[in-house]
């Protein structure tokens, strides 16, 4: 604080969670109070406002496309957002490759989410979050076609679905069991190739086995919705509260 910073000065901070962001603002307030108390400051609060922490990356924010491994020489059909404009195309793309902890799923049925509509229309949200080209879709059901050598507790041909938020597993929130607050979250069908294709590859930790035939493909293909606030609306529409049968509703809301 020895001299007045240039007007465009910005201090870059690595902010892993809200706690550190809060501590930064507390530190800044302490400096202001101490400087004003001893009368040794030449900086007004407006000047110090030039020192701002970098905004935490929002969930699924895509600054640039990331290339995911594929099996060159193979081909499958996929719905692709080919360029930053309205619409989608049905294209031939290589099948996704898998790592030692990944599962390759042959998609049998998929559902359309409101997110997919945003991407199709290419509105402001989509233009900000989705790199192109991108295979979209994140609500689906299928069977395991292949899996990495480190995957345990699953088998080829097993019917599964997948959770669409891939977290890093290394940040403070992930290690503390708060993966839903991971600042490095990557969205399936938004930031990495999605499920509107014949095959999709995701980490085994995001794969969920389905009991057969209790959960039908129609229900399993949009299970992602039951983990959101709109799940309550689904329960109302299905009149489950008026039913004589017992139901278990599992989800964030």
Short mmCIF file of C-alpha atoms in Angstrom, two decimals, residues 89-235:
data_model
loop_
_atom_site.label_atom_id
_atom_site.label_comp_id
_atom_site.label_asym_id
_atom_site.label_seq_id
_atom_site.Cartn_x
_atom_site.Cartn_y
_atom_site.Cartn_z
CA UNK A 89 -26.45 -31.60 -36.84
CA UNK A 90 -26.43 -35.38 -36.92
CA UNK A 91 -22.82 -36.24 -37.55
CA UNK A 92 -20.40 -39.16 -37.68
CA UNK A 93 -17.82 -38.81 -34.91
CA UNK A 94 -15.21 -41.20 -33.45
CA UNK A 95 -16.21 -43.34 -30.49
CA UNK A 96 -14.93 -42.09 -27.13
CA UNK A 97 -11.92 -43.78 -25.58
CA UNK A 98 -11.82 -44.79 -21.93
CA UNK A 99 -9.17 -44.58 -19.24
CA UNK A 100 -8.51 -47.08 -16.43
CA UNK A 101 -11.26 -45.58 -14.24
CA UNK A 102 -13.83 -44.89 -16.97
CA UNK A 103 -16.91 -46.70 -18.22
CA UNK A 104 -18.09 -46.80 -21.85
CA UNK A 105 -21.89 -46.81 -22.05
CA UNK A 106 -23.93 -47.79 -25.10
CA UNK A 107 -26.85 -45.36 -24.97
CA UNK A 108 -30.27 -46.95 -25.47
CA UNK A 109 -32.52 -43.99 -24.65
CA UNK A 110 -32.02 -40.29 -23.90
CA UNK A 111 -34.19 -37.42 -22.72
CA UNK A 112 -34.25 -33.75 -23.67
CA UNK A 113 -33.45 -31.28 -20.90
CA UNK A 114 -34.05 -27.55 -20.87
CA UNK A 115 -30.28 -27.16 -21.07
CA UNK A 116 -30.33 -28.90 -24.45
CA UNK A 117 -32.94 -26.41 -25.66
CA UNK A 118 -30.72 -23.53 -24.58
CA UNK A 119 -27.83 -25.05 -26.51
CA UNK A 120 -29.99 -25.66 -29.60
CA UNK A 121 -31.24 -22.04 -29.57
CA UNK A 122 -27.72 -20.78 -28.80
CA UNK A 123 -28.83 -18.11 -26.36
CA UNK A 124 -26.55 -15.98 -24.19
CA UNK A 125 -26.07 -18.73 -21.57
CA UNK A 126 -25.07 -21.31 -24.19
CA UNK A 127 -22.70 -18.93 -25.94
CA UNK A 128 -20.96 -18.31 -22.60
CA UNK A 129 -20.71 -21.89 -21.38
CA UNK A 130 -20.54 -24.30 -24.33
CA UNK A 131 -17.45 -24.71 -26.54
CA UNK A 132 -17.98 -25.95 -30.08
CA UNK A 133 -18.04 -28.47 -31.57
CA UNK A 134 -19.79 -30.38 -28.79
CA UNK A 135 -21.91 -33.55 -28.61
CA UNK A 136 -24.74 -32.55 -26.28
CA UNK A 137 -27.14 -34.44 -23.98
CA UNK A 138 -26.80 -35.53 -20.35
CA UNK A 139 -29.97 -37.48 -19.49
CA UNK A 140 -29.82 -41.08 -20.65
CA UNK A 141 -29.84 -44.80 -19.91
CA UNK A 142 -27.79 -47.55 -21.48
CA UNK A 143 -25.65 -50.62 -20.92
CA UNK A 144 -21.95 -50.98 -20.15
CA UNK A 145 -20.06 -51.73 -23.36
CA UNK A 146 -16.54 -51.55 -21.91
CA UNK A 147 -14.73 -50.35 -18.80
CA UNK A 148 -11.25 -49.57 -17.55
CA UNK A 149 -9.15 -52.16 -15.75
CA UNK A 150 -9.45 -50.32 -12.41
CA UNK A 151 -13.26 -50.30 -12.40
CA UNK A 152 -14.75 -52.62 -9.78
CA UNK A 153 -18.29 -53.75 -8.98
CA UNK A 154 -19.64 -53.43 -12.51
CA UNK A 155 -19.88 -55.76 -15.47
CA UNK A 156 -20.31 -55.65 -19.23
CA UNK A 157 -23.96 -55.52 -20.28
CA UNK A 158 -25.16 -54.05 -16.99
CA UNK A 159 -27.90 -51.43 -17.31
CA UNK A 160 -26.81 -48.05 -15.97
CA UNK A 161 -27.29 -44.32 -16.07
CA UNK A 162 -24.85 -41.52 -15.27
CA UNK A 163 -24.68 -38.35 -13.20
CA UNK A 164 -23.84 -35.38 -15.37
CA UNK A 165 -21.46 -33.35 -13.20
CA UNK A 166 -17.83 -34.50 -13.33
CA UNK A 167 -15.87 -33.16 -10.36
CA UNK A 168 -12.09 -32.95 -10.00
CA UNK A 169 -11.65 -34.99 -6.80
CA UNK A 170 -8.60 -32.92 -5.81
CA UNK A 171 -9.89 -29.57 -4.57
CA UNK A 172 -10.63 -28.73 -0.96
CA UNK A 173 -14.37 -29.22 -1.38
CA UNK A 174 -14.03 -32.61 -3.09
CA UNK A 175 -11.64 -33.90 -0.43
CA UNK A 176 -14.03 -32.68 2.24
CA UNK A 177 -16.94 -34.62 0.75
CA UNK A 178 -18.59 -31.52 -0.72
CA UNK A 179 -18.26 -32.48 -4.38
CA UNK A 180 -21.42 -30.52 -5.22
CA UNK A 181 -19.38 -27.36 -4.47
CA UNK A 182 -16.39 -28.32 -6.65
CA UNK A 183 -15.28 -25.17 -8.51
CA UNK A 184 -13.80 -27.34 -11.28
CA UNK A 185 -17.04 -29.14 -12.17
CA UNK A 186 -17.39 -30.15 -15.83
CA UNK A 187 -20.84 -30.73 -17.30
CA UNK A 188 -21.56 -33.75 -19.50
CA UNK A 189 -22.99 -32.55 -22.81
CA UNK A 190 -21.99 -28.99 -21.93
CA UNK A 191 -18.21 -28.97 -21.43
CA UNK A 192 -17.42 -32.57 -22.46
CA UNK A 193 -19.01 -34.93 -25.03
CA UNK A 194 -22.53 -35.92 -24.05
CA UNK A 195 -25.16 -38.62 -24.41
CA UNK A 196 -26.96 -37.73 -27.65
CA UNK A 197 -24.73 -40.31 -29.29
CA UNK A 198 -24.42 -44.06 -29.61
CA UNK A 199 -21.74 -44.19 -26.89
CA UNK A 200 -20.61 -42.03 -23.98
CA UNK A 201 -17.59 -42.31 -21.70
CA UNK A 202 -17.73 -41.10 -18.08
CA UNK A 203 -15.83 -41.84 -14.86
CA UNK A 204 -17.03 -44.94 -12.98
CA UNK A 205 -17.77 -42.76 -9.94
CA UNK A 206 -20.56 -41.11 -11.94
CA UNK A 207 -22.14 -44.38 -13.08
CA UNK A 208 -25.23 -45.70 -11.28
CA UNK A 209 -26.48 -49.26 -11.68
CA UNK A 210 -30.21 -49.70 -12.28
CA UNK A 211 -32.37 -52.48 -10.85
CA UNK A 212 -34.08 -54.42 -13.61
CA UNK A 213 -37.00 -54.19 -14.33
CA UNK A 214 -38.05 -51.92 -11.44
CA UNK A 215 -36.73 -48.78 -13.13
CA UNK A 216 -37.81 -48.69 -16.77
CA UNK A 217 -35.75 -47.08 -19.52
CA UNK A 218 -38.33 -44.30 -19.81
CA UNK A 219 -37.84 -43.32 -16.17
CA UNK A 220 -34.11 -43.94 -16.09
CA UNK A 221 -33.50 -41.72 -19.12
CA UNK A 222 -34.49 -38.59 -17.20
CA UNK A 223 -33.42 -39.48 -13.67
CA UNK A 224 -31.25 -36.37 -13.67
CA UNK A 225 -34.42 -34.29 -13.33
CA UNK A 226 -35.36 -36.04 -10.08
CA UNK A 227 -32.26 -34.60 -8.44
CA UNK A 228 -33.34 -31.02 -9.11
CA UNK A 229 -36.00 -28.67 -7.90
CA UNK A 230 -38.21 -29.51 -10.86
CA UNK A 231 -38.47 -33.03 -9.47
CA UNK A 232 -41.14 -31.80 -7.08
CA UNK A 233 -43.20 -30.65 -10.05
CA UNK A 234 -42.88 -34.11 -11.58
CA UNK A 235 -44.24 -35.67 -8.38
#
